Coordinates of C-alpha atoms in Angstrom, one line a residue:
M1345 CA -15.2 -4.2 5.9
N1346 CA -12.7 -6.7 6.0
A1347 CA -8.5 -5.7 4.9
T1348 CA -7.6 -8.5 3.0
P1349 CA -3.9 -10.1 3.4
A1350 CA -2.5 -13.0 1.6
G1351 CA -4.5 -16.1 2.4
S1352 CA -4.1 -19.9 0.6
E1353 CA -3.7 -20.5 -2.9
Q1354 CA -7.2 -21.4 -3.3
E1355 CA -8.5 -18.0 -2.2
E1356 CA -5.6 -15.6 -4.2
R1357 CA -7.1 -17.4 -7.3
A1358 CA -10.6 -17.0 -5.8
E1359 CA -9.5 -13.0 -5.4
L1360 CA -8.3 -12.8 -8.7
A1361 CA -11.1 -14.4 -10.1
R1362 CA -12.9 -11.3 -9.0
L1363 CA -10.8 -8.7 -9.0
L1364 CA -10.3 -9.3 -12.7
P1365 CA -12.6 -8.7 -14.0
A1366 CA -14.0 -8.6 -18.0
G1367 CA -15.4 -4.9 -17.2
P1368 CA -14.8 -0.9 -19.2
V1369 CA -11.3 -1.4 -16.5
E1370 CA -10.3 -3.2 -19.0
R1371 CA -11.5 -1.3 -21.9
G1372 CA -8.3 -0.2 -24.4
L1373 CA -5.1 -2.3 -24.0
P1374 CA -2.7 -3.0 -26.6
P1375 CA -3.8 -6.6 -27.5
G1376 CA -1.8 -9.7 -26.0
L1377 CA -1.6 -6.7 -23.0
H1378 CA -4.3 -7.8 -20.8
S1379 CA -2.9 -12.2 -21.1
H1380 CA 0.5 -10.8 -20.2
H1381 CA -1.0 -9.5 -16.7
K1382 CA -3.0 -12.1 -15.9
D1383 CA -0.1 -14.3 -16.7
V1384 CA 2.3 -12.0 -14.5
L1385 CA -0.7 -12.1 -11.4
M1386 CA -1.1 -16.0 -11.8
Q1387 CA 3.0 -16.0 -11.0
L1388 CA 2.7 -13.1 -8.5
I1389 CA 0.2 -15.8 -6.9
D1390 CA 2.9 -18.7 -6.4
R1391 CA 5.9 -17.2 -6.0
E1392 CA 6.4 -17.3 -1.7
D1393 CA 6.6 -13.8 0.2
D1394 CA 11.3 -13.5 0.9
V1395 CA 11.2 -10.4 2.8
R1396 CA 9.3 -10.1 5.8
S1397 CA 9.0 -6.2 7.3
P1398 CA 11.4 -5.5 10.9
A1399 CA 9.3 -5.5 14.1
G1400 CA 7.4 -2.2 13.6
A1401 CA 8.7 1.3 15.6
R1402 CA 6.3 3.9 17.3
R1403 CA 5.5 6.8 15.0
F1404 CA 4.7 10.1 16.0
S1405 CA 3.8 12.0 13.0
R1406 CA 0.3 11.8 13.4
P1407 CA 0.1 13.6 17.5
V1408 CA 2.5 16.3 15.5
L1409 CA 0.3 16.9 12.4
L1410 CA -2.5 17.7 15.4
A1411 CA -0.7 19.8 16.7
A1412 CA 0.6 21.0 12.9
S1413 CA -3.3 21.8 12.5
V1414 CA -3.8 23.5 15.8
A1415 CA -0.5 26.0 15.2
V1416 CA -2.5 26.7 12.2
A1417 CA -5.4 28.0 14.2
V1418 CA -3.8 30.0 16.2
A1419 CA -0.9 31.1 13.6
A1420 CA -3.0 31.9 10.2
T1421 CA 0.2 30.2 9.1
L1422 CA 0.4 26.9 7.5
T1423 CA 4.9 25.5 8.2
V1424 CA 6.0 22.6 6.9
G1425 CA 9.4 21.6 9.2
L1426 CA 11.9 20.6 6.9
A1427 CA 13.2 17.3 8.6
S1428 CA 16.9 16.4 8.9
G1429 CA 18.6 13.3 8.9
R1430 CA 18.1 11.1 6.2
Q1431 CA 18.8 8.2 6.3
E1432 CA 19.6 6.0 3.1
P1433 CA 17.3 2.7 2.6
G1434 CA 20.7 0.5 2.7
G1435 CA 19.5 -2.7 3.1
H1436 CA 15.3 -2.3 3.8
P1437 CA 13.0 -4.1 3.2
G1438 CA 10.9 -1.9 0.9
A1439 CA 13.6 -0.6 -1.5
T1440 CA 14.5 -3.4 -3.4
A1441 CA 12.1 -6.4 -2.6
P1442 CA 9.6 -7.9 -5.1
A1443 CA 6.2 -7.1 -4.1
T1444 CA 5.9 -7.7 -0.7
A1445 CA 1.6 -7.1 -0.3
G1446 CA -0.9 -8.5 -0.1
R1447 CA -2.6 -10.1 -2.6
G1448 CA -5.8 -8.7 -3.0
A1449 CA -3.5 -5.4 -3.5
V1450 CA -0.9 -6.3 -5.0
V1451 CA -3.3 -7.1 -7.8
T1452 CA -5.6 -4.0 -6.9
L1453 CA -2.5 -1.8 -8.1
D1454 CA -1.4 -3.1 -10.5
R1455 CA -5.5 -2.5 -12.3
I1456 CA -5.2 1.1 -10.9
A1457 CA -1.4 1.5 -11.9
A1458 CA -2.5 0.2 -15.6
V1459 CA -5.4 2.9 -15.9
A1460 CA -3.2 5.7 -14.9
L1461 CA -0.9 5.1 -17.6
R1462 CA -3.5 5.3 -20.0
G1463 CA -4.3 8.3 -18.6
D1464 CA -4.1 11.8 -20.7
V1465 CA -2.0 14.2 -18.4
Q1466 CA -1.1 17.5 -20.0
P1467 CA 2.0 18.7 -18.1
V1468 CA 2.5 21.8 -16.0
K1469 CA 4.2 24.6 -16.6
D1470 CA 6.6 26.1 -13.2
G1471 CA 4.8 29.4 -13.4
Q1472 CA 1.5 27.1 -12.7
F1473 CA -0.5 26.1 -9.6
V1474 CA -2.2 23.1 -9.3
Y1475 CA -5.3 23.6 -7.4
V1476 CA -7.0 21.4 -5.3
R1477 CA -10.4 21.6 -3.6
T1478 CA -10.9 19.1 -1.0
R1479 CA -13.8 18.1 1.3
I1480 CA -12.4 17.2 4.5
A1481 CA -13.2 16.5 8.4
E1482 CA -11.0 16.8 11.1
N1483 CA -10.9 14.9 14.5
E1484 CA -10.7 17.8 16.5
A1485 CA -9.6 16.6 20.1
D1486 CA -6.6 15.8 21.8
W1487 CA -4.2 12.7 20.4
G1488 CA -5.3 9.7 23.4
Q1489 CA -8.8 11.6 24.3
P1490 CA -11.8 10.0 23.6
L1491 CA -12.4 11.2 19.4
K1492 CA -14.1 14.4 18.4
P1493 CA -15.2 14.8 14.5
G1494 CA -14.4 18.0 13.0
A1495 CA -17.4 19.7 10.5
L1496 CA -17.1 17.8 7.1
H1497 CA -16.1 21.6 5.5
D1498 CA -14.4 22.0 1.5
R1499 CA -11.3 23.9 1.5
E1500 CA -8.9 25.0 -1.4
T1501 CA -5.6 24.4 -1.7
W1502 CA -3.1 26.3 -4.7
F1503 CA 1.2 24.5 -4.9
S1504 CA 2.9 26.5 -6.9
Q1505 CA 4.9 24.8 -8.6
D1506 CA 8.4 26.5 -9.1
Q1507 CA 11.9 24.5 -9.4
K1508 CA 13.1 27.6 -7.8
P1509 CA 13.9 28.2 -3.6
L1510 CA 10.4 29.3 -2.3
I1511 CA 9.8 29.7 1.6
E1512 CA 6.5 29.9 0.6
Y1513 CA 4.5 28.0 -2.3
G1514 CA 1.3 27.5 -1.6
M1515 CA -2.6 29.1 -0.4
T1516 CA -5.3 26.7 1.7
R1517 CA -8.2 28.5 1.8
E1518 CA -10.5 27.2 4.7
N1519 CA -14.2 28.3 6.4
G1520 CA -13.5 31.8 4.9
D1521 CA -9.8 32.6 5.9
D1522 CA -6.5 32.4 2.8
F1523 CA -3.4 30.6 4.9
P1524 CA -0.3 31.5 3.2
I1525 CA 1.8 27.4 2.9
R1526 CA 5.4 27.8 4.4
I1527 CA 8.4 25.3 4.6
L1528 CA 10.4 26.0 7.2
V1529 CA 14.2 26.8 6.5
P1530 CA 17.2 28.0 8.8
E1531 CA 17.8 31.8 9.4
G1532 CA 18.7 33.4 5.6
S1533 CA 18.1 30.4 4.0
A1534 CA 16.4 31.5 -0.2
G1535 CA 13.7 29.2 1.2
E1536 CA 13.4 25.0 0.2
P1537 CA 13.3 24.3 -3.5
A1538 CA 12.2 21.3 -5.6
G1539 CA 11.8 18.3 -4.0
I1540 CA 9.7 15.4 -2.4
D1541 CA 9.4 18.1 1.0
R1542 CA 8.3 20.5 -2.0
P1543 CA 6.6 18.7 -5.3
T1544 CA 6.2 20.2 -8.2
Y1545 CA 5.5 18.0 -11.9
T1546 CA 8.5 18.9 -13.3
W1547 CA 10.0 17.0 -9.9
L1548 CA 7.6 13.9 -10.3
A1549 CA 8.6 13.8 -14.3
S1550 CA 12.0 14.0 -12.8
L1551 CA 11.4 10.3 -11.0
P1552 CA 12.0 7.4 -12.2
T1553 CA 9.8 5.2 -13.3
D1554 CA 11.1 1.8 -12.6
P1555 CA 9.4 0.4 -9.7
G1556 CA 12.1 -0.7 -7.7
A1557 CA 14.2 2.3 -7.8
L1558 CA 11.2 5.1 -7.5
L1559 CA 10.7 2.7 -4.0
K1560 CA 15.0 3.3 -3.4
R1561 CA 14.7 7.2 -3.6
L1562 CA 11.3 7.5 -2.3
Y1563 CA 13.0 5.2 1.3
A1564 CA 15.9 7.4 0.7
E1565 CA 15.0 11.2 0.5
T1566 CA 11.4 10.1 3.5
P1567 CA 12.7 11.1 6.4
V1568 CA 12.1 9.3 9.5
E1569 CA 12.4 10.9 13.5
G1570 CA 13.6 8.3 16.5
E1571 CA 11.6 5.0 16.5
E1572 CA 9.5 5.6 13.7
D1573 CA 8.0 3.4 11.3
H1574 CA 9.6 4.0 7.7
D1575 CA 7.5 2.1 5.4
Q1576 CA 5.1 3.7 6.7
A1577 CA 6.2 6.9 6.0
V1578 CA 7.1 6.1 3.4
F1579 CA 3.3 4.9 2.1
D1580 CA 1.9 8.1 4.4
R1581 CA 4.1 10.4 1.8
I1582 CA 2.9 8.9 -1.4
G1583 CA -0.3 8.8 0.1
E1584 CA 0.4 12.7 0.1
L1585 CA 1.3 12.4 -3.6
V1586 CA -2.2 10.8 -4.7
Q1587 CA -3.8 13.1 -3.5
E1588 CA -2.2 16.5 -3.6
Q1589 CA -0.2 16.5 -7.5
I1590 CA -1.1 15.6 -10.8
M1591 CA 2.2 14.0 -12.0
P1592 CA 2.7 12.2 -15.1
S1593 CA 0.9 8.8 -16.1
A1594 CA 4.0 7.2 -16.3
T1595 CA 4.8 8.6 -13.0
A1596 CA 1.3 7.6 -11.3
A1597 CA 1.8 4.4 -12.6
A1598 CA 5.7 3.6 -11.7
I1599 CA 3.9 5.0 -8.2
Y1600 CA 1.2 2.3 -8.1
R1601 CA 3.7 -0.8 -8.5
A1602 CA 6.0 0.3 -6.0
T1603 CA 3.0 0.9 -3.4
A1604 CA 3.2 -2.5 -4.0
R1605 CA 6.8 -3.8 -3.2
I1606 CA 6.4 -2.4 1.1
P1607 CA 4.9 -4.5 3.7
G1608 CA 2.2 -4.1 4.7
V1609 CA 0.1 -2.6 2.4
T1610 CA -3.5 -4.7 1.8
E1611 CA -7.1 -3.8 0.1
V1612 CA -9.9 -3.2 2.4
D1613 CA -13.3 -3.9 -0.6
D1614 CA -15.8 -1.4 0.7
A1615 CA -14.8 2.2 2.4
V1616 CA -16.5 5.7 2.2
D1617 CA -15.1 9.1 1.8
A1618 CA -15.6 12.0 3.0
A1619 CA -18.2 13.0 -0.1
G1620 CA -19.4 9.6 0.6
R1621 CA -18.4 7.6 -2.5
H1622 CA -18.0 4.0 -2.0
G1623 CA -14.6 2.3 -3.1
I1624 CA -12.3 -0.3 -2.6
A1625 CA -9.1 1.0 -0.5
I1626 CA -5.5 0.7 -0.3
A1627 CA -4.2 0.3 2.9
R1628 CA -2.0 0.1 5.8
E1629 CA -2.2 -0.1 9.4
D1630 CA -0.3 1.9 11.8
T1631 CA 0.3 -0.9 14.4
K1632 CA 2.5 1.2 17.1
M1633 CA -0.5 4.5 16.7
G1634 CA -3.4 1.8 16.5
L1635 CA -3.8 3.3 12.6
R1636 CA -5.1 2.6 9.6
T1637 CA -4.7 4.7 6.3
E1638 CA -6.9 3.6 3.3
W1639 CA -7.0 5.5 -0.5
I1640 CA -10.3 5.4 -1.4
F1641 CA -10.4 4.6 -5.5
D1642 CA -13.6 4.3 -7.2
P1643 CA -14.8 -0.2 -7.3
D1644 CA -15.7 0.9 -11.6
S1645 CA -13.6 3.4 -13.2
L1646 CA -10.3 2.4 -10.6
E1647 CA -9.7 6.9 -10.7
Y1648 CA -9.2 8.0 -7.4
L1649 CA -11.5 8.5 -4.9
G1650 CA -9.6 10.3 -1.5
A1651 CA -8.1 8.8 1.5
R1652 CA -9.0 8.7 5.6
T1653 CA -7.0 7.4 8.1
V1654 CA -9.3 4.7 11.3
L1655 CA -9.1 3.1 14.4
S1656 CA -7.1 -0.2 13.6
R1657 CA -8.5 -1.4 16.7
D1658 CA -10.4 -0.7 20.4
S1659 CA -8.2 1.9 22.0
A1660 CA -9.0 5.0 25.3
M1661 CA -10.2 7.2 21.6
G1662 CA -12.4 4.4 20.2
K1663 CA -13.9 0.7 18.8
A1664 CA -11.8 -0.4 15.9
G1665 CA -13.3 0.9 12.5
T1666 CA -14.1 4.1 14.1
V1667 CA -12.9 7.3 11.4
F1668 CA -10.4 9.4 12.4
D1669 CA -10.1 11.9 9.8
T1670 CA -11.4 12.1 6.5
R1671 CA -11.0 14.1 2.9
A1672 CA -12.1 13.6 -0.7
V1673 CA -10.4 15.4 -3.9
L1674 CA -13.9 16.6 -5.5
E1675 CA -11.5 18.8 -8.8
R1676 CA -8.1 18.8 -9.3
A1677 CA -7.2 21.4 -12.2
V1678 CA -4.6 23.8 -13.7
V1679 CA -4.6 27.6 -12.6
D1680 CA -2.1 30.6 -13.4
R1681 CA -1.9 32.5 -10.7
R1682 CA -2.8 31.8 -6.8
G1683 CA -6.7 31.9 -5.2
D1684 CA -7.7 31.8 -8.7
E1685 CA -10.1 28.5 -9.2
P1686 CA -9.7 26.4 -12.2
S1687 CA -12.8 29.0 -14.1
G1688 CA -9.9 32.0 -14.2
K1689 CA -11.5 33.8 -11.9
P1690 CA -10.4 34.9 -8.3
K1691 CA -12.1 35.0 -5.4
S1692 CA -11.1 36.3 -2.5
G1693 CA -10.4 35.0 0.9
S1694 CA -11.2 36.9 4.0
G1695 CA -6.9 36.5 4.6
D1696 CA -5.0 38.5 3.4
G1697 CA -3.4 35.2 1.1
S1698 CA -3.7 36.9 -2.4
G1699 CA -0.5 39.4 -2.1
S1700 CA 2.6 39.0 -2.9
R1701 CA 5.2 38.6 -0.3
D1702 CA 8.7 37.9 0.0
G1703 CA 9.3 34.7 -0.6
S1704 CA 6.0 34.2 -2.1
A1705 CA 5.5 31.5 -5.5
Q1706 CA 2.5 34.5 -6.1
S1707 CA 3.4 34.5 -10.1

């Protein structure tokens, strides 16, 4: 398993030849478009990187997420904290620069974007729910301690698509229990409207489809705290959108092309999701935390499969390459009620998530 950053011109041209085969992925392109993409990508190979990522700072999001998962088990609720003090990207290189990812990643992301753009996505109505069934395994040890892999299991999640402010906007079903998904808001608040902290299909459809403008928007609306790496925070936020939402095809294509402009993004030639499926991955290393996040795609169809996080260096937690957490998206659909499965038949858990409550997104 090798991450592929930018290399020599000869190596990059060989990489381009490998990544642009005549095959199923190329079918359906309008006449001349395939040649256009090849010309653009060859120009990318000749372009010098004119932007460098600033020195990374230590991120604290991973330990916070681990603490949140413990809180879920204890309090039987999922809580998402609203961060304050959002920063404008200003002259941040990731917001306005041309592609700065490794050349292999740039080419692959362009191909993934082309596939996404051809997708036939039906709009999701405001009163509906996006349903996602995921197979996951997470680290159960405290941060900094030797990794303790959790058991593989399936998780079902329902996300409300309402645009209005909500405090409770979905539900997770895991190990037979139902947990409401709530967002933490100030006392007396009506809740959080649709936006980057509570994405919906309609909100995603409102985003710019120009990759540069979209990336600038994502940097501006993705909060960071302390010395957190802003590039990594945006990469992680995009990963959440890709994994957990349904979005218009034009938005999906723009998101993948915007990702190619984030400094430090590379390609991994072989990665395995939680369902055991092999694929190619778009990755970024958080050098301060010693973790590499990988989005995994089918090597033939370029459809999204899942994601995983691995240790990027030897540490007290384990050897480099050890899986920190892993997930695979098994099913994604639109349903009319929280708790409904794609078949339309409700399947009750042992929790109380099937009932309506104050601030609920239940329709």
